[in-house]
mmCIF file of C-alpha atoms and ligand atoms in Angstrom:
data_model
loop_
_atom_site.group_PDB
_atom_site.id
_atom_site.type_symbol
_atom_site.label_atom_id
_atom_site.label_comp_id
_atom_site.label_asym_id
_atom_site.label_seq_id
_atom_site.Cartn_x
_atom_site.Cartn_y
_atom_site.Cartn_z
ATOM 1 C CA MET A 25 -3.914 -27.075 14.782
ATOM 2 C CA LEU A 26 -6.906 -24.973 15.837
ATOM 3 C CA LYS A 27 -4.738 -21.854 15.578
ATOM 4 C CA LYS A 28 -3.733 -22.793 12.031
ATOM 5 C CA LEU A 29 -7.365 -23.402 11.068
ATOM 6 C CA CYS A 30 -8.248 -19.977 12.453
ATOM 7 C CA TYR A 31 -5.494 -18.375 10.388
ATOM 8 C CA ILE A 32 -6.695 -20.151 7.242
ATOM 9 C CA PHE A 33 -10.246 -18.992 8.009
ATOM 10 C CA LEU A 34 -9.033 -15.425 8.561
ATOM 11 C CA ALA A 35 -6.976 -15.552 5.375
ATOM 12 C CA PHE A 36 -10.194 -15.894 3.371
ATOM 13 C CA TYR A 37 -11.983 -13.219 5.359
ATOM 14 C CA PRO A 38 -9.323 -10.510 5.393
ATOM 15 C CA GLY A 39 -11.685 -7.931 6.896
ATOM 16 C CA LEU A 40 -11.568 -9.926 10.111
ATOM 17 C CA VAL A 41 -7.792 -9.734 10.467
ATOM 18 C CA PHE A 42 -7.450 -7.019 13.066
ATOM 19 C CA ALA A 43 -3.903 -5.972 12.399
ATOM 20 C CA ASP A 44 -2.046 -3.090 10.860
ATOM 21 C CA GLN A 45 0.922 -5.223 10.013
ATOM 22 C CA PRO A 46 1.387 -8.559 8.236
ATOM 23 C CA LYS A 47 0.428 -11.652 10.263
ATOM 24 C CA ASP A 48 1.674 -15.232 10.040
ATOM 25 C CA TRP A 49 -0.298 -17.225 7.477
ATOM 26 C CA GLN A 50 -2.075 -14.147 6.206
ATOM 27 C CA LEU A 51 -3.253 -14.278 2.606
ATOM 28 C CA GLY A 52 -5.720 -11.409 2.453
ATOM 29 C CA PHE A 53 -5.399 -7.680 2.886
ATOM 30 C CA GLN A 54 -4.605 -5.874 6.093
ATOM 31 C CA ARG A 55 -7.533 -4.091 7.708
ATOM 32 C CA ALA A 56 -8.331 -0.897 5.809
ATOM 33 C CA ALA A 57 -7.656 2.419 7.561
ATOM 34 C CA SER A 58 -8.696 4.780 4.770
ATOM 35 C CA LYS A 59 -11.567 5.202 2.319
ATOM 36 C CA GLY A 60 -9.148 4.479 -0.532
ATOM 37 C CA MET A 61 -8.238 1.081 0.886
ATOM 38 C CA GLU A 62 -11.877 0.281 1.708
ATOM 39 C CA ASP A 63 -12.700 0.818 -1.982
ATOM 40 C CA ILE A 64 -9.838 -1.450 -3.036
ATOM 41 C CA VAL A 65 -10.958 -4.180 -0.613
ATOM 42 C CA TRP A 66 -14.573 -3.844 -1.813
ATOM 43 C CA PHE A 67 -13.436 -4.136 -5.426
ATOM 44 C CA HIS A 68 -11.451 -7.269 -4.607
ATOM 45 C CA ASP A 69 -13.970 -8.976 -2.308
ATOM 46 C CA TYR A 70 -17.214 -8.217 -4.114
ATOM 47 C CA MET A 71 -16.131 -7.846 -7.711
ATOM 48 C CA LEU A 72 -12.911 -9.661 -8.636
ATOM 49 C CA LEU A 73 -13.168 -12.661 -6.317
ATOM 50 C CA PRO A 74 -16.760 -13.624 -7.287
ATOM 51 C CA ILE A 75 -15.961 -13.231 -11.009
ATOM 52 C CA ILE A 76 -12.729 -15.236 -10.751
ATOM 53 C CA THR A 77 -14.483 -17.964 -8.739
ATOM 54 C CA ALA A 78 -17.409 -18.200 -11.176
ATOM 55 C CA ILE A 79 -15.088 -18.432 -14.206
ATOM 56 C CA THR A 80 -12.889 -21.065 -12.553
ATOM 57 C CA VAL A 81 -15.880 -23.210 -11.544
ATOM 58 C CA PHE A 82 -17.430 -22.860 -15.012
ATOM 59 C CA VAL A 83 -14.209 -23.840 -16.829
ATOM 60 C CA LEU A 84 -13.687 -26.754 -14.451
ATOM 61 C CA PHE A 85 -17.238 -27.932 -15.155
ATOM 62 C CA LEU A 86 -16.650 -27.691 -18.936
ATOM 63 C CA LEU A 87 -13.417 -29.675 -18.675
ATOM 64 C CA LEU A 88 -15.000 -32.432 -16.583
ATOM 65 C CA TYR A 89 -18.096 -32.546 -18.794
ATOM 66 C CA THR A 90 -15.948 -32.836 -21.944
ATOM 67 C CA CYS A 91 -13.799 -35.588 -20.405
ATOM 68 C CA VAL A 92 -16.855 -37.673 -19.526
ATOM 69 C CA ARG A 93 -19.163 -36.900 -22.449
ATOM 70 C CA TYR A 94 -16.568 -37.265 -25.197
ATOM 71 C CA ARG A 95 -14.425 -40.033 -23.729
ATOM 72 C CA ALA A 96 -12.808 -42.378 -26.299
ATOM 73 C CA SER A 97 -14.674 -45.483 -25.137
ATOM 74 C CA LYS A 98 -18.054 -43.888 -25.979
ATOM 75 C CA ASN A 99 -16.905 -42.056 -29.132
ATOM 76 C CA LYS A 100 -15.248 -44.537 -31.440
ATOM 77 C CA VAL A 101 -15.433 -42.108 -34.365
ATOM 78 C CA ALA A 102 -14.102 -38.655 -33.494
ATOM 79 C CA SER A 103 -16.154 -35.595 -34.416
ATOM 80 C CA THR A 104 -14.756 -33.434 -37.232
ATOM 81 C CA THR A 105 -16.488 -30.220 -36.112
ATOM 82 C CA SER A 106 -14.102 -27.244 -36.407
ATOM 83 C CA HIS A 107 -16.429 -24.185 -36.336
ATOM 84 C CA ASN A 108 -19.455 -23.011 -34.444
ATOM 85 C CA THR A 109 -20.263 -19.376 -35.181
ATOM 86 C CA MET A 110 -22.649 -18.963 -32.254
ATOM 87 C CA ILE A 111 -20.125 -20.216 -29.680
ATOM 88 C CA GLU A 112 -17.315 -18.161 -31.222
ATOM 89 C CA VAL A 113 -19.363 -14.962 -30.982
ATOM 90 C CA LEU A 114 -20.311 -15.773 -27.383
ATOM 91 C CA TRP A 115 -16.788 -16.519 -26.188
ATOM 92 C CA THR A 116 -15.662 -13.173 -27.579
ATOM 93 C CA LEU A 117 -18.598 -11.085 -26.376
ATOM 94 C CA ILE A 118 -18.999 -12.450 -22.843
ATOM 95 C CA PRO A 119 -15.357 -11.830 -21.795
ATOM 96 C CA CYS A 120 -15.622 -8.312 -23.269
ATOM 97 C CA LEU A 121 -18.727 -7.637 -21.185
ATOM 98 C CA ILE A 122 -17.036 -8.993 -18.050
ATOM 99 C CA LEU A 123 -14.054 -6.671 -18.652
ATOM 100 C CA ILE A 124 -16.328 -3.653 -19.118
ATOM 101 C CA VAL A 125 -18.240 -4.455 -15.920
ATOM 102 C CA MET A 126 -14.891 -4.704 -14.071
ATOM 103 C CA ALA A 127 -13.468 -1.549 -15.628
ATOM 104 C CA VAL A 128 -16.103 0.835 -14.229
ATOM 105 C CA PRO A 129 -15.379 0.443 -10.485
ATOM 106 C CA SER A 130 -11.694 -0.123 -11.255
ATOM 107 C CA PHE A 131 -11.300 3.278 -12.931
ATOM 108 C CA LYS A 132 -13.310 4.913 -10.156
ATOM 109 C CA VAL A 133 -10.821 3.631 -7.555
ATOM 110 C CA LEU A 134 -7.865 4.553 -9.750
ATOM 111 C CA TYR A 135 -9.033 8.135 -10.299
ATOM 112 C CA SER A 136 -9.875 8.690 -6.644
ATOM 113 C CA GLN A 137 -6.245 7.763 -5.855
ATOM 114 C CA ASP A 138 -4.984 10.095 -8.531
ATOM 115 C CA THR A 139 -6.971 13.198 -7.575
ATOM 116 C CA ILE A 140 -5.253 14.692 -4.555
ATOM 117 C CA PRO A 141 -7.560 16.845 -2.404
ATOM 118 C CA LYS A 142 -6.255 19.966 -0.671
ATOM 119 C CA ALA A 143 -3.571 18.691 1.681
ATOM 120 C CA ASP A 144 -3.608 19.357 5.427
ATOM 121 C CA VAL A 145 -0.125 17.902 5.899
ATOM 122 C CA THR A 146 2.538 17.390 3.247
ATOM 123 C CA ILE A 147 5.326 14.869 3.699
ATOM 124 C CA LYS A 148 8.222 14.207 1.376
ATOM 125 C CA ALA A 149 9.590 10.664 1.428
ATOM 126 C CA VAL A 150 13.006 10.047 -0.099
ATOM 127 C CA GLY A 151 14.254 6.515 -0.701
ATOM 128 C CA TYR A 152 17.916 5.825 -0.045
ATOM 129 C CA GLN A 153 19.922 2.607 -0.143
ATOM 130 C CA TRP A 154 18.645 1.442 2.383
ATOM 131 C CA TYR A 155 16.480 3.655 4.523
ATOM 132 C CA TRP A 156 13.831 6.347 4.133
ATOM 133 C CA GLY A 157 14.380 10.052 4.639
ATOM 134 C CA TYR A 158 11.421 12.280 5.487
ATOM 135 C CA GLU A 159 10.732 15.969 5.240
ATOM 136 C CA TYR A 160 7.806 18.036 6.449
ATOM 137 C CA PRO A 161 8.495 20.949 4.080
ATOM 138 C CA ASP A 162 5.948 23.282 5.734
ATOM 139 C CA GLU A 163 7.353 22.646 9.199
ATOM 140 C CA ASN A 164 11.098 22.838 8.505
ATOM 141 C CA ILE A 165 11.524 19.251 9.706
ATOM 142 C CA ILE A 166 13.860 16.690 8.163
ATOM 143 C CA PHE A 167 14.955 13.298 9.484
ATOM 144 C CA ASP A 168 16.074 9.815 8.473
ATOM 145 C CA SER A 169 14.244 6.653 9.405
ATOM 146 C CA TYR A 170 16.275 3.483 9.852
ATOM 147 C CA MET A 171 15.080 -0.023 10.655
ATOM 148 C CA ILE A 172 15.733 -1.145 14.234
ATOM 149 C CA ASP A 173 18.042 -4.163 14.484
ATOM 150 C CA ASP A 174 16.686 -7.350 16.074
ATOM 151 C CA LYS A 175 18.869 -6.945 19.153
ATOM 152 C CA ASP A 176 17.581 -3.421 19.839
ATOM 153 C CA LEU A 177 13.876 -4.192 19.470
ATOM 154 C CA LYS A 178 11.662 -3.222 22.378
ATOM 155 C CA GLU A 179 8.544 -5.104 23.433
ATOM 156 C CA ASN A 180 5.657 -4.796 20.919
ATOM 157 C CA GLN A 181 8.000 -3.632 18.177
ATOM 158 C CA PRO A 182 7.587 -5.969 15.210
ATOM 159 C CA ARG A 183 10.778 -7.366 13.687
ATOM 160 C CA LEU A 184 11.819 -5.937 10.269
ATOM 161 C CA LEU A 185 9.027 -3.320 10.443
ATOM 162 C CA SER A 186 10.011 -0.983 13.286
ATOM 163 C CA VAL A 187 12.060 2.127 12.670
ATOM 164 C CA ASP A 188 13.968 4.536 14.910
ATOM 165 C CA ASN A 189 12.238 7.735 13.738
ATOM 166 C CA GLU A 190 8.576 7.219 12.939
ATOM 167 C CA ILE A 191 6.312 9.491 10.926
ATOM 168 C CA TYR A 192 3.428 11.150 12.757
ATOM 169 C CA VAL A 193 0.242 12.275 11.032
ATOM 170 C CA PRO A 194 -3.086 13.549 12.378
ATOM 171 C CA VAL A 195 -6.180 11.374 12.041
ATOM 172 C CA ASN A 196 -8.946 12.317 9.545
ATOM 173 C CA LYS A 197 -6.724 14.791 7.700
ATOM 174 C CA VAL A 198 -5.591 14.695 4.102
ATOM 175 C CA ILE A 199 -1.932 13.702 4.020
ATOM 176 C CA LYS A 200 -0.136 14.299 0.758
ATOM 177 C CA VAL A 201 3.020 12.274 0.255
ATOM 178 C CA MET A 202 5.611 13.340 -2.289
ATOM 179 C CA ILE A 203 7.835 10.407 -3.119
ATOM 180 C CA THR A 204 11.245 10.373 -4.730
ATOM 181 C CA ALA A 205 14.564 8.532 -4.479
ATOM 182 C CA ASN A 206 18.181 9.517 -4.232
ATOM 183 C CA ASP A 207 19.962 6.555 -5.797
ATOM 184 C CA VAL A 208 17.912 3.709 -7.290
ATOM 185 C CA LEU A 209 14.211 2.856 -7.626
ATOM 186 C CA HIS A 210 12.338 2.285 -4.362
ATOM 187 C CA ALA A 211 8.597 2.310 -3.633
ATOM 188 C CA TRP A 212 6.756 3.809 -0.695
ATOM 189 C CA ALA A 213 3.944 1.435 0.255
ATOM 190 C CA LEU A 214 1.491 1.293 3.134
ATOM 191 C CA PRO A 215 -1.104 -1.466 2.757
ATOM 192 C CA SER A 216 -3.668 -0.242 5.330
ATOM 193 C CA PHE A 217 -3.944 3.108 3.533
ATOM 194 C CA GLY A 218 -4.011 1.552 0.063
ATOM 195 C CA VAL A 219 -0.942 3.537 -0.901
ATOM 196 C CA LYS A 220 1.932 2.410 -3.126
ATOM 197 C CA ARG A 221 4.029 4.668 -5.338
ATOM 198 C CA ASP A 222 7.395 4.239 -6.994
ATOM 199 C CA ALA A 223 10.237 6.411 -5.733
ATOM 200 C CA ILE A 224 12.225 7.449 -8.809
ATOM 201 C CA PRO A 225 15.473 9.459 -8.761
ATOM 202 C CA GLY A 226 14.997 12.860 -10.371
ATOM 203 C CA ARG A 227 11.223 12.702 -10.332
ATOM 204 C CA ILE A 228 8.544 13.317 -7.716
ATOM 205 C CA ASN A 229 5.498 11.077 -7.515
ATOM 206 C CA GLU A 230 2.545 12.100 -5.423
ATOM 207 C CA THR A 231 -0.084 10.213 -3.535
ATOM 208 C CA TRP A 232 -2.404 10.825 -0.617
ATOM 209 C CA PHE A 233 -4.347 9.167 2.156
ATOM 210 C CA LYS A 234 -6.733 10.099 4.933
ATOM 211 C CA ALA A 235 -6.412 7.715 7.868
ATOM 212 C CA ASP A 236 -9.771 7.195 9.557
ATOM 213 C CA ARG A 237 -8.491 5.695 12.815
ATOM 214 C CA THR A 238 -5.507 6.137 15.089
ATOM 215 C CA GLY A 239 -2.790 3.525 15.511
ATOM 216 C CA THR A 240 0.608 2.443 14.270
ATOM 217 C CA PHE A 241 0.742 1.300 10.672
ATOM 218 C CA TYR A 242 3.560 -0.547 8.955
ATOM 219 C CA GLY A 243 4.702 -0.679 5.357
ATOM 220 C CA GLN A 244 7.817 -1.615 3.423
ATOM 221 C CA CYS A 245 9.831 -0.586 0.398
ATOM 222 C CA SER A 246 8.083 -2.371 -2.473
ATOM 223 C CA GLU A 247 10.553 -2.073 -5.317
ATOM 224 C CA LEU A 248 13.528 -4.407 -5.402
ATOM 225 C CA CYS A 249 16.289 -1.886 -4.709
ATOM 226 C CA GLY A 250 19.345 -3.845 -3.681
ATOM 227 C CA ILE A 251 20.786 -6.162 -1.095
ATOM 228 C CA LYS A 252 19.021 -4.548 1.879
ATOM 229 C CA HIS A 253 15.695 -3.973 0.151
ATOM 230 C CA ALA A 254 13.906 -5.936 2.866
ATOM 231 C CA PHE A 255 15.350 -3.747 5.614
ATOM 232 C CA MET A 256 13.869 -0.322 4.902
ATOM 233 C CA PRO A 257 10.434 -0.431 6.534
ATOM 234 C CA ILE A 258 7.956 2.419 6.970
ATOM 235 C CA THR A 259 6.201 3.199 10.244
ATOM 236 C CA VAL A 260 3.376 5.718 10.427
ATOM 237 C CA ASN A 261 1.742 6.779 13.691
ATOM 238 C CA VAL A 262 -1.739 8.137 13.202
ATOM 239 C CA VAL A 263 -2.559 10.279 16.227
ATOM 240 C CA SER A 264 -5.084 12.876 17.357
ATOM 241 C CA GLU A 265 -4.667 16.493 16.303
ATOM 242 C CA ASP A 266 -3.398 17.463 19.784
ATOM 243 C CA GLU A 267 -0.848 14.679 19.924
ATOM 244 C CA TYR A 268 0.302 15.594 16.423
ATOM 245 C CA ASN A 269 0.830 19.228 17.379
ATOM 246 C CA GLN A 270 2.726 18.118 20.463
ATOM 247 C CA TRP A 271 4.955 15.897 18.334
ATOM 248 C CA LEU A 272 5.475 18.771 15.881
ATOM 249 C CA GLU A 273 6.762 21.007 18.671
ATOM 250 C CA GLU A 274 9.294 18.381 19.746
ATOM 251 C CA ALA A 275 10.225 17.424 16.186
ATOM 252 C CA LYS A 276 10.840 21.039 15.191
ATOM 253 C CA VAL A 277 13.590 21.144 17.812
ATOM 254 C CA LYS A 278 14.915 17.619 17.327
ATOM 255 C CA PHE A 279 14.812 17.478 13.518
ATOM 256 C CA ALA A 280 15.184 21.124 12.546
ATOM 257 C CA ASN A 281 16.175 21.380 8.897
ATOM 258 C CA GLU A 282 18.142 24.586 9.338
ATOM 259 C CA ASP A 283 18.621 26.918 12.218
ATOM 260 C CA LEU A 284 16.506 29.838 11.079
ATOM 261 C CA ASN A 285 18.313 32.275 13.387
ATOM 262 C CA THR A 286 21.657 31.491 11.774
ATOM 263 C CA ASN A 287 20.158 32.109 8.361
ATOM 264 C CA ILE A 288 18.817 35.484 9.453
ATOM 265 C CA LYS A 289 22.255 36.383 10.878
ATOM 266 C CA ILE A 290 23.990 35.372 7.630
ATOM 267 C CA ALA A 291 21.477 37.385 5.602
ATOM 268 C CA LYS A 292 22.200 40.435 7.778
ATOM 269 C CA GLN A 293 25.974 39.999 7.352
ATOM 270 C CA VAL A 294 25.595 39.710 3.566
ATOM 271 C CA LYS A 295 23.549 42.915 3.577
ATOM 272 C CA GLU A 296 26.228 44.724 5.630
ATOM 273 C CA ILE A 297 29.037 43.603 3.291
ATOM 274 C CA LYS A 298 27.039 44.903 0.329
HETATM 275 CU CU1 CU B 324 14.069 0.368 -1.459
#
């Protein structure tokens, strides 16, 4: 019971949920790991939620007041009022003002997501039915990332979120993600970074994030893409620069896109034939 109460408490104070993956009973956001997500959480917690709460309480008050004040037993003859210019002007103007006040920070967040700074690392994510393929175009690395089945899960690996080949990125660096799909619509989404973009066949969408702390972060495909839509998770390891370089060295061998030496040999042969 106490545990459940704690979860309900945490659900309303999402900033306190120390997790980079979904938790049982969670209602709020996952803990932010990038400036972009911090802005989104701020916008939700200090702008949208107070406005929504105030409007709901106000409308509830009006409804209750009307029910009591104008109840049939006290008002034998019903009022025939059908217009009140003042009130009509107010209920048009006030919502407009509320929308304008909301629009300013909203557009700021939207544009900061849209303007991609100079990238330190570029990753291409390709959605397939039903797994993700990744490329590090500048590093000649390419690999597929499949969900790990329940029976193969190791300790500390969350169910439905762990993958066999995880992405590695350095901390505090701008990571640009190019997102596309091979077959149907998918969406590459990582809540802690505030990132979600549709993966569309024949088109490349771009987004970016700059993780401000190390750790393992989990996301999922967020566009209904078929029968195994729920089984194509995303795992990102944010590591130090050194660890990233170390991983790169290993990955360049393990996931080499093409054997460069063979290409050079073929090029030489072509030249000789000519
Ligand atoms: Cu998908």
